[in-house]
Amino acid sequence: MQYSYKYIILGGGMAGANAAMEIRKYDRKGTLLIVTQETDKPYYRPPLSKEFWTEPDYPKETIYYNISDDESIDILTGTTVKQINADQQTIEIESGEIYQYEKLLYSLGGAPKWIDGLESERVLALRNLKDYRNLRKLAKPGSKVIIVGGGWVGAELAAGLKLNDMGVTLVFPNEVLNEKRLPRMLAKEFQQRFVDIGVSLINNTYANSYSVADDQVSLTLEKGAVLKADILVLGIGLKPNVELAEAAGLEVGNGVIANKYLQTSNKHIYAAGDVLNYPDVIIGRNRFEHAEQAEYSGKVAGRNMTGAEEVYNHGAPLSYTNVLDISIEGVGEMSRNRDDAIIEEVAGGYIVYYLFKGKPSGILTYNVKVDMDKAREILVNPPKKLDELTRMLKPI
């Protein structure tokens, strides 16, 4: 059987949800379908590693977007797309049904990177509500949990589980936790907070493989050491889901390649979210895995699908974390392979100006709030003299 829609959105994540809501603002009548592999209706994801563990009374139902309450938006949950036929402007789902579109949004996100080991409910990556429910079912006071990966999500979850009276071991490849984003002095302070609450840290190593027997997970590290726990959580990165796009003839390369309007190499197909590779107006072509990026790119893609020709100019998307009373926000390029960095102490916190080739490439705040849109403006129009940077952002 074949169906027809004006708009089809592949992926029910934050990008797809924001695109759908934006389409409805500009086109009230055009038929609209969201296709998602998840069994849940679209929802806001950051609380899965944050508030769900640190705020017992957090209203979990508030994470859901209201789009499914709008009867003019159809949602196929628990559905996998088999292929995209770009020439015919159709998609085929696993059951064999065909759906035709005028405009398609490709927002299929990414799949978590994995290590060798057989599938087990005791080994997971915290990517969706299904993962959260599984972890919540297994993770009880007294449980032993190994988390591999020291990024924001890994650190947030390590703190949250420890605060829920679990034994937590955090395995990461760097000498100091999060030193890829933070200057060494701040990385050490950040790491010490985890030591203070009793998180066991294993640095300078990678995880090779795991096995599960008698409800116990054994994790083998690269140098042969073996760790044992009740649960293993992997937070070692994301691989963008480009397979369907590539098979459909779209240009791919570290994501799905799109232009400044978020239009792919096929004029009828747009991209947004974690899978999007686009020309950022501040730091150049890139792909980001940030909540703000998903929201903003979804909105612009949605508007452009209705006929707008809006340049995606929300450059250097925000990344952030709130963990153990530490608040960190950043825009731009913040990896530690910069030429240098200027660190300004202000209002009990710090502002870090990362430099590349003598110009600011990223700005990060540590326990201080500033106007991040102003920070973006600095990246676009930096001062001629670097010593002027420390007078440009004021705490709010």
Short mmCIF file of C-alpha atoms in Angstrom, two decimals:
data_model
loop_
_atom_site.label_atom_id
_atom_site.label_comp_id
_atom_site.label_asym_id
_atom_site.label_seq_id
_atom_site.Cartn_x
_atom_site.Cartn_y
_atom_site.Cartn_z
CA MET A 1 0.00 0.00 0.00
CA GLN A 2 1.22 3.53 -0.75
CA TYR A 3 0.53 6.71 1.19
CA SER A 4 1.30 10.32 0.39
CA TYR A 5 2.45 13.20 2.61
CA LYS A 6 3.66 16.69 1.86
CA TYR A 7 6.31 16.42 4.58
CA ILE A 8 7.99 13.35 6.03
CA ILE A 9 10.45 13.54 8.92
CA LEU A 10 12.78 10.60 9.50
CA GLY A 11 13.69 10.52 13.18
CA GLY A 12 11.65 11.44 16.23
CA GLY A 13 14.42 13.10 18.19
CA MET A 14 14.80 16.73 19.15
CA ALA A 15 15.63 17.88 15.61
CA GLY A 16 12.66 16.08 14.08
CA ALA A 17 10.28 17.32 16.77
CA ASN A 18 11.35 20.95 16.38
CA ALA A 19 11.11 20.68 12.60
CA ALA A 20 7.55 19.34 12.86
CA MET A 21 6.45 22.14 15.19
CA GLU A 22 8.02 24.74 12.94
CA ILE A 23 6.40 23.31 9.82
CA ARG A 24 3.04 23.61 11.54
CA LYS A 25 3.65 27.30 12.26
CA TYR A 26 4.15 28.03 8.56
CA ASP A 27 1.93 25.42 6.93
CA ARG A 28 -1.21 24.48 8.84
CA LYS A 29 -2.64 22.20 6.17
CA GLY A 30 0.25 20.29 4.60
CA THR A 31 0.14 16.62 5.62
CA LEU A 32 2.99 15.70 7.93
CA LEU A 33 4.42 12.37 9.08
CA ILE A 34 7.15 11.56 11.61
CA VAL A 35 8.76 8.12 11.41
CA THR A 36 10.77 6.97 14.41
CA GLN A 37 12.30 3.71 15.59
CA GLU A 38 11.56 4.61 19.20
CA THR A 39 8.36 3.46 20.84
CA ASP A 40 8.02 6.80 22.63
CA LYS A 41 6.66 9.96 21.11
CA PRO A 42 9.33 12.69 20.64
CA TYR A 43 10.91 14.07 23.82
CA TYR A 44 13.65 16.33 25.16
CA ARG A 45 16.70 14.18 25.92
CA PRO A 46 19.17 16.01 28.23
CA PRO A 47 17.36 15.09 31.50
CA LEU A 48 18.16 11.40 30.89
CA SER A 49 21.67 11.91 32.27
CA LYS A 50 20.94 14.97 34.41
CA GLU A 51 17.74 15.72 36.32
CA PHE A 52 16.34 12.18 36.19
CA TRP A 53 19.15 11.16 38.59
CA THR A 54 19.69 14.30 40.64
CA GLU A 55 16.14 15.61 41.19
CA PRO A 56 13.85 12.93 42.68
CA ASP A 57 10.73 15.05 42.12
CA TYR A 58 11.59 16.05 38.55
CA PRO A 59 8.33 15.81 36.52
CA LYS A 60 9.38 13.25 33.92
CA GLU A 61 6.25 13.71 31.82
CA THR A 62 7.37 17.25 30.95
CA ILE A 63 10.10 16.02 28.62
CA TYR A 64 7.56 15.07 25.93
CA TYR A 65 6.87 17.49 23.10
CA ASN A 66 3.22 18.31 22.49
CA ILE A 67 3.26 17.52 18.79
CA SER A 68 1.40 14.21 19.04
CA ASP A 69 -1.53 16.08 20.59
CA ASP A 70 -1.91 17.83 17.25
CA GLU A 71 -4.01 15.45 15.13
CA SER A 72 -2.63 17.02 11.97
CA ILE A 73 0.74 15.37 12.67
CA ASP A 74 0.94 11.62 12.18
CA ILE A 75 3.61 9.62 14.01
CA LEU A 76 4.78 6.10 13.22
CA THR A 77 6.61 4.83 16.32
CA GLY A 78 8.61 1.62 16.51
CA THR A 79 9.15 1.85 12.76
CA THR A 80 12.34 1.30 10.78
CA VAL A 81 12.85 2.81 7.33
CA LYS A 82 14.16 0.24 4.86
CA GLN A 83 15.14 2.60 2.07
CA ILE A 84 14.78 6.04 0.53
CA ASN A 85 14.09 6.27 -3.19
CA ALA A 86 15.18 9.84 -3.88
CA ASP A 87 14.26 9.70 -7.57
CA GLN A 88 10.69 8.65 -6.82
CA GLN A 89 10.54 10.77 -3.63
CA THR A 90 9.40 7.82 -1.54
CA ILE A 91 10.46 5.92 1.54
CA GLU A 92 9.80 2.24 2.22
CA ILE A 93 9.41 0.93 5.76
CA GLU A 94 10.26 -2.59 6.89
CA SER A 95 6.68 -3.79 6.54
CA GLY A 96 6.87 -2.94 2.84
CA GLU A 97 4.55 0.06 2.85
CA ILE A 98 5.54 3.01 0.67
CA TYR A 99 5.22 6.67 1.67
CA GLN A 100 5.60 9.47 -0.86
CA TYR A 101 6.83 12.93 0.09
CA GLU A 102 7.32 16.38 -1.38
CA LYS A 103 9.94 17.32 1.22
CA LEU A 104 11.87 14.96 3.46
CA LEU A 105 13.90 15.70 6.60
CA TYR A 106 16.75 13.31 7.36
CA SER A 107 17.29 13.55 11.12
CA LEU A 108 18.23 10.01 12.06
CA GLY A 109 20.93 11.01 14.53
CA GLY A 110 23.62 8.47 15.27
CA ALA A 111 24.34 5.12 16.84
CA PRO A 112 26.58 4.79 19.90
CA LYS A 113 30.05 3.44 19.28
CA TRP A 114 30.59 0.03 20.84
CA ILE A 115 33.29 -2.38 21.95
CA ASP A 116 33.50 -6.14 21.48
CA GLY A 117 30.98 -8.16 23.46
CA LEU A 118 27.65 -9.95 23.11
CA GLU A 119 24.40 -8.04 23.54
CA SER A 120 23.16 -7.85 27.12
CA GLU A 121 20.67 -5.70 29.02
CA ARG A 122 23.50 -5.06 31.49
CA VAL A 123 25.54 -3.24 28.83
CA LEU A 124 24.08 -0.08 27.38
CA ALA A 125 24.65 3.43 26.08
CA LEU A 126 22.37 6.09 27.52
CA ARG A 127 20.91 7.41 24.27
CA ASN A 128 17.15 7.17 24.72
CA LEU A 129 14.30 6.51 27.13
CA LYS A 130 14.52 2.77 26.56
CA ASP A 131 18.15 2.87 27.76
CA TYR A 132 17.16 5.01 30.74
CA ARG A 133 14.38 2.64 31.77
CA ASN A 134 16.73 -0.33 31.47
CA LEU A 135 19.39 1.39 33.56
CA ARG A 136 16.86 2.52 36.17
CA LYS A 137 15.58 -1.05 36.47
CA LEU A 138 19.06 -2.45 37.07
CA ALA A 139 20.72 0.38 38.98
CA LYS A 140 19.84 0.10 42.66
CA PRO A 141 21.56 1.41 45.80
CA GLY A 142 24.65 -0.74 46.25
CA SER A 143 24.94 -1.63 42.55
CA LYS A 144 28.38 -1.44 40.98
CA VAL A 145 28.51 0.47 37.70
CA ILE A 146 31.36 1.01 35.24
CA ILE A 147 31.09 3.99 32.90
CA VAL A 148 33.45 4.16 29.94
CA GLY A 149 34.03 7.65 28.55
CA GLY A 150 34.69 10.93 30.33
CA GLY A 151 32.60 13.31 28.25
CA TRP A 152 29.70 15.36 29.57
CA VAL A 153 27.18 12.52 29.61
CA GLY A 154 29.61 10.06 31.20
CA ALA A 155 30.55 12.55 33.90
CA GLU A 156 26.93 13.56 34.57
CA LEU A 157 25.83 9.96 34.87
CA ALA A 158 28.78 9.03 37.10
CA ALA A 159 27.85 11.81 39.51
CA GLY A 160 24.13 11.01 39.38
CA LEU A 161 24.59 7.30 40.07
CA LYS A 162 27.05 7.97 42.90
CA LEU A 163 24.59 10.36 44.49
CA ASN A 164 22.08 7.50 44.30
CA ASP A 165 24.34 5.37 46.50
CA MET A 166 25.96 3.22 43.85
CA GLY A 167 29.57 2.23 43.42
CA VAL A 168 30.82 3.99 40.29
CA THR A 169 34.03 3.52 38.31
CA LEU A 170 34.72 5.97 35.49
CA VAL A 171 37.18 4.86 32.80
CA PHE A 172 38.58 7.49 30.42
CA PRO A 173 41.54 7.83 28.02
CA ASN A 174 43.02 11.13 29.21
CA GLU A 175 45.33 11.91 32.10
CA VAL A 176 42.81 14.28 33.70
CA LEU A 177 39.04 14.07 33.39
CA ASN A 178 37.73 16.32 30.60
CA GLU A 179 41.09 17.89 29.85
CA LYS A 180 40.16 17.86 26.15
CA ARG A 181 37.68 20.66 26.85
CA LEU A 182 38.98 22.26 30.02
CA PRO A 183 42.34 23.89 30.68
CA ARG A 184 44.46 21.66 32.92
CA MET A 185 43.92 23.76 36.06
CA LEU A 186 40.12 23.58 35.67
CA ALA A 187 40.17 19.94 34.61
CA LYS A 188 41.97 19.07 37.84
CA GLU A 189 39.40 21.00 39.88
CA PHE A 190 36.58 19.29 37.95
CA GLN A 191 38.13 15.87 38.52
CA GLN A 192 38.66 16.46 42.22
CA ARG A 193 34.92 16.91 42.75
CA PHE A 194 34.40 13.33 41.53
CA VAL A 195 37.16 12.07 43.80
CA ASP A 196 35.55 13.90 46.71
CA ILE A 197 32.23 12.04 46.34
CA GLY A 198 33.93 8.67 45.95
CA VAL A 199 33.85 7.98 42.21
CA SER A 200 36.72 5.66 41.30
CA LEU A 201 38.67 7.08 38.37
CA ILE A 202 40.78 5.01 35.96
CA ASN A 203 42.61 7.27 33.54
CA ASN A 204 44.94 6.90 30.54
CA THR A 205 43.26 3.78 29.23
CA TYR A 206 40.72 2.47 26.74
CA ALA A 207 38.23 -0.37 27.08
CA ASN A 208 38.76 -3.30 24.71
CA SER A 209 35.93 -5.78 25.30
CA TYR A 210 33.43 -7.13 27.79
CA SER A 211 31.67 -10.35 28.71
CA VAL A 212 28.62 -11.08 30.86
CA ALA A 213 28.12 -14.14 33.07
CA ASP A 214 25.92 -14.75 36.11
CA ASP A 215 24.61 -11.18 36.01
CA GLN A 216 28.14 -9.80 36.23
CA VAL A 217 29.93 -7.74 33.59
CA SER A 218 33.67 -8.16 33.11
CA LEU A 219 35.35 -5.29 31.28
CA THR A 220 38.82 -5.85 29.81
CA LEU A 221 40.99 -2.76 29.48
CA GLU A 222 43.60 -2.27 26.76
CA LYS A 223 46.52 -3.36 28.98
CA GLY A 224 44.73 -6.49 30.14
CA ALA A 225 43.27 -5.42 33.48
CA VAL A 226 39.74 -6.69 34.14
CA LEU A 227 37.05 -4.74 36.00
CA LYS A 228 33.83 -6.31 37.28
CA ALA A 229 30.46 -4.70 37.91
CA ASP A 230 26.71 -5.21 37.73
CA ILE A 231 26.25 -2.74 34.87
CA LEU A 232 28.41 -1.30 32.09
CA VAL A 233 27.55 2.00 30.42
CA LEU A 234 29.41 2.99 27.25
CA GLY A 235 29.79 6.67 26.42
CA ILE A 236 32.56 6.55 23.85
CA GLY A 237 31.05 8.59 21.07
CA LEU A 238 28.52 8.52 18.29
CA LYS A 239 28.60 7.28 14.71
CA PRO A 240 26.23 9.28 12.49
CA ASN A 241 23.52 7.19 10.83
CA VAL A 242 24.31 7.89 7.18
CA GLU A 243 23.64 4.46 5.66
CA LEU A 244 20.16 5.23 4.29
CA ALA A 245 21.34 8.60 2.98
CA GLU A 246 24.35 7.10 1.25
CA ALA A 247 22.27 4.33 -0.33
CA ALA A 248 19.86 7.01 -1.61
CA GLY A 249 22.73 8.82 -3.37
CA LEU A 250 23.08 11.74 -0.95
CA GLU A 251 26.51 13.19 -0.32
CA VAL A 252 27.88 12.00 3.01
CA GLY A 253 31.09 12.45 4.98
CA ASN A 254 31.13 12.61 8.78
CA GLY A 255 27.39 12.99 8.56
CA VAL A 256 25.02 14.01 5.79
CA ILE A 257 26.43 16.94 3.84
CA ALA A 258 24.11 19.95 3.63
CA ASN A 259 24.39 23.54 2.42
CA LYS A 260 23.75 26.76 4.30
CA TYR A 261 19.99 26.19 3.96
CA LEU A 262 20.37 22.68 5.46
CA GLN A 263 19.46 21.22 2.08
CA THR A 264 21.30 18.05 1.09
CA SER A 265 22.65 17.21 -2.36
CA ASN A 266 19.03 16.36 -3.25
CA LYS A 267 16.88 19.47 -3.37
CA HIS A 268 13.87 17.69 -1.86
CA ILE A 269 15.76 16.39 1.19
CA TYR A 270 16.99 18.38 4.20
CA ALA A 271 19.11 17.32 7.18
CA ALA A 272 19.19 18.34 10.85
CA GLY A 273 20.46 17.24 14.25
CA ASP A 274 23.40 15.01 15.16
CA VAL A 275 23.72 13.68 11.61
CA LEU A 276 23.96 17.13 10.01
CA ASN A 277 27.27 18.25 8.49
CA TYR A 278 26.93 21.90 7.47
CA PRO A 279 28.96 25.10 6.90
CA ASP A 280 28.88 26.77 10.33
CA VAL A 281 28.97 30.55 9.88
CA ILE A 282 31.52 30.94 12.69
CA ILE A 283 33.84 27.95 12.68
CA GLY A 284 33.32 26.41 9.24
CA ARG A 285 31.95 23.07 8.08
CA ASN A 286 31.36 20.76 11.00
CA ARG A 287 29.04 18.32 12.72
CA PHE A 288 27.85 18.79 16.30
CA GLU A 289 26.13 16.56 18.83
CA HIS A 290 24.54 19.18 21.05
CA ALA A 291 20.95 19.67 22.19
CA GLU A 292 20.91 23.28 21.05
CA GLN A 293 22.16 22.26 17.62
CA ALA A 294 19.34 19.73 17.27
CA GLU A 295 16.70 22.28 18.24
CA TYR A 296 17.92 25.15 16.09
CA SER A 297 18.78 23.12 13.01
CA GLY A 298 15.42 21.36 13.22
CA LYS A 299 13.59 24.68 13.30
CA VAL A 300 15.45 26.15 10.33
CA ALA A 301 15.13 22.95 8.30
CA GLY A 302 11.40 22.90 9.04
CA ARG A 303 10.92 26.48 7.90
CA ASN A 304 12.93 25.90 4.75
CA MET A 305 10.92 22.79 3.93
CA THR A 306 7.82 25.03 3.80
CA GLY A 307 9.45 27.27 1.22
CA ALA A 308 11.62 29.68 3.18
CA GLU A 309 15.21 30.24 2.09
CA GLU A 310 16.73 30.95 5.47
CA VAL A 311 20.47 30.64 5.99
CA TYR A 312 21.31 28.64 9.09
CA ASN A 313 23.30 31.30 10.90
CA HIS A 314 23.14 30.10 14.51
CA GLY A 315 26.85 29.45 14.57
CA ALA A 316 28.95 27.67 17.18
CA PRO A 317 26.10 25.83 18.95
CA LEU A 318 26.08 25.78 22.73
CA SER A 319 27.32 22.79 24.70
CA TYR A 320 26.80 22.66 28.44
CA THR A 321 26.77 20.59 31.59
CA ASN A 322 25.64 21.02 35.18
CA VAL A 323 27.24 18.47 37.46
CA LEU A 324 28.18 18.48 41.18
CA ASP A 325 27.40 22.20 41.49
CA ILE A 326 29.67 22.96 38.54
CA SER A 327 28.14 24.81 35.61
CA ILE A 328 29.98 24.80 32.27
CA GLU A 329 28.90 26.34 28.97
CA GLY A 330 30.84 26.74 25.77
CA VAL A 331 30.57 27.86 22.16
CA GLY A 332 32.95 27.33 19.28
CA GLU A 333 35.98 25.05 19.16
CA MET A 334 37.05 24.04 22.64
CA SER A 335 39.27 21.02 22.15
CA ARG A 336 42.61 21.29 23.91
CA ASN A 337 44.83 21.20 20.84
CA ARG A 338 44.76 24.99 20.67
CA ASP A 339 47.82 27.22 20.44
CA ASP A 340 47.04 28.82 23.76
CA ALA A 341 44.21 30.00 25.98
CA ILE A 342 43.46 33.11 27.98
CA ILE A 343 41.85 32.38 31.36
CA GLU A 344 39.97 35.17 33.11
CA GLU A 345 38.88 34.79 36.72
CA VAL A 346 35.61 36.60 37.32
CA ALA A 347 32.72 36.49 39.82
CA GLY A 348 34.01 33.35 41.50
CA GLY A 349 34.35 31.48 38.23
CA TYR A 350 36.34 31.53 35.01
CA ILE A 351 35.98 32.52 31.38
CA VAL A 352 38.31 30.68 28.99
CA TYR A 353 39.13 32.10 25.57
CA TYR A 354 40.59 29.36 23.39
CA LEU A 355 42.92 30.60 20.69
CA PHE A 356 43.88 29.26 17.30
CA LYS A 357 46.35 31.06 15.07
CA GLY A 358 46.16 34.13 17.27
CA LYS A 359 42.37 34.46 17.25
CA PRO A 360 39.63 33.25 19.63
CA SER A 361 38.20 29.96 18.34
CA GLY A 362 36.00 29.08 21.31
CA ILE A 363 34.76 30.50 24.61
CA LEU A 364 33.95 28.47 27.71
CA THR A 365 32.55 29.53 31.06
CA TYR A 366 33.16 27.69 34.33
CA ASN A 367 30.84 28.54 37.23
CA VAL A 368 29.94 31.93 35.82
CA LYS A 369 27.06 33.01 33.57
CA VAL A 370 27.56 35.32 30.59
CA ASP A 371 25.57 36.19 27.48
CA MET A 372 26.60 33.37 25.12
CA ASP A 373 25.21 35.22 22.12
CA LYS A 374 27.70 37.96 22.96
CA ALA A 375 30.37 35.27 23.12
CA ARG A 376 29.43 34.21 19.60
CA GLU A 377 29.73 37.82 18.44
CA ILE A 378 33.29 37.89 19.80
CA LEU A 379 34.16 34.81 17.76
CA VAL A 380 32.77 36.48 14.63
CA ASN A 381 34.35 39.89 15.29
CA PRO A 382 37.29 39.42 17.66
CA PRO A 383 39.19 42.44 18.99
CA LYS A 384 42.40 43.40 17.27
CA LYS A 385 44.32 43.03 20.52
CA LEU A 386 43.94 39.81 22.52
CA ASP A 387 44.34 41.59 25.83
CA GLU A 388 41.00 43.29 25.14
CA LEU A 389 39.17 39.93 25.34
CA THR A 390 39.00 39.89 29.11
CA ARG A 391 36.98 43.08 29.17
CA MET A 392 34.32 42.06 26.68
CA LEU A 393 32.13 39.57 28.59
CA LYS A 394 30.41 40.52 31.82
CA PRO A 395 28.80 38.11 34.32
CA ILE A 396 25.00 38.15 34.44
#
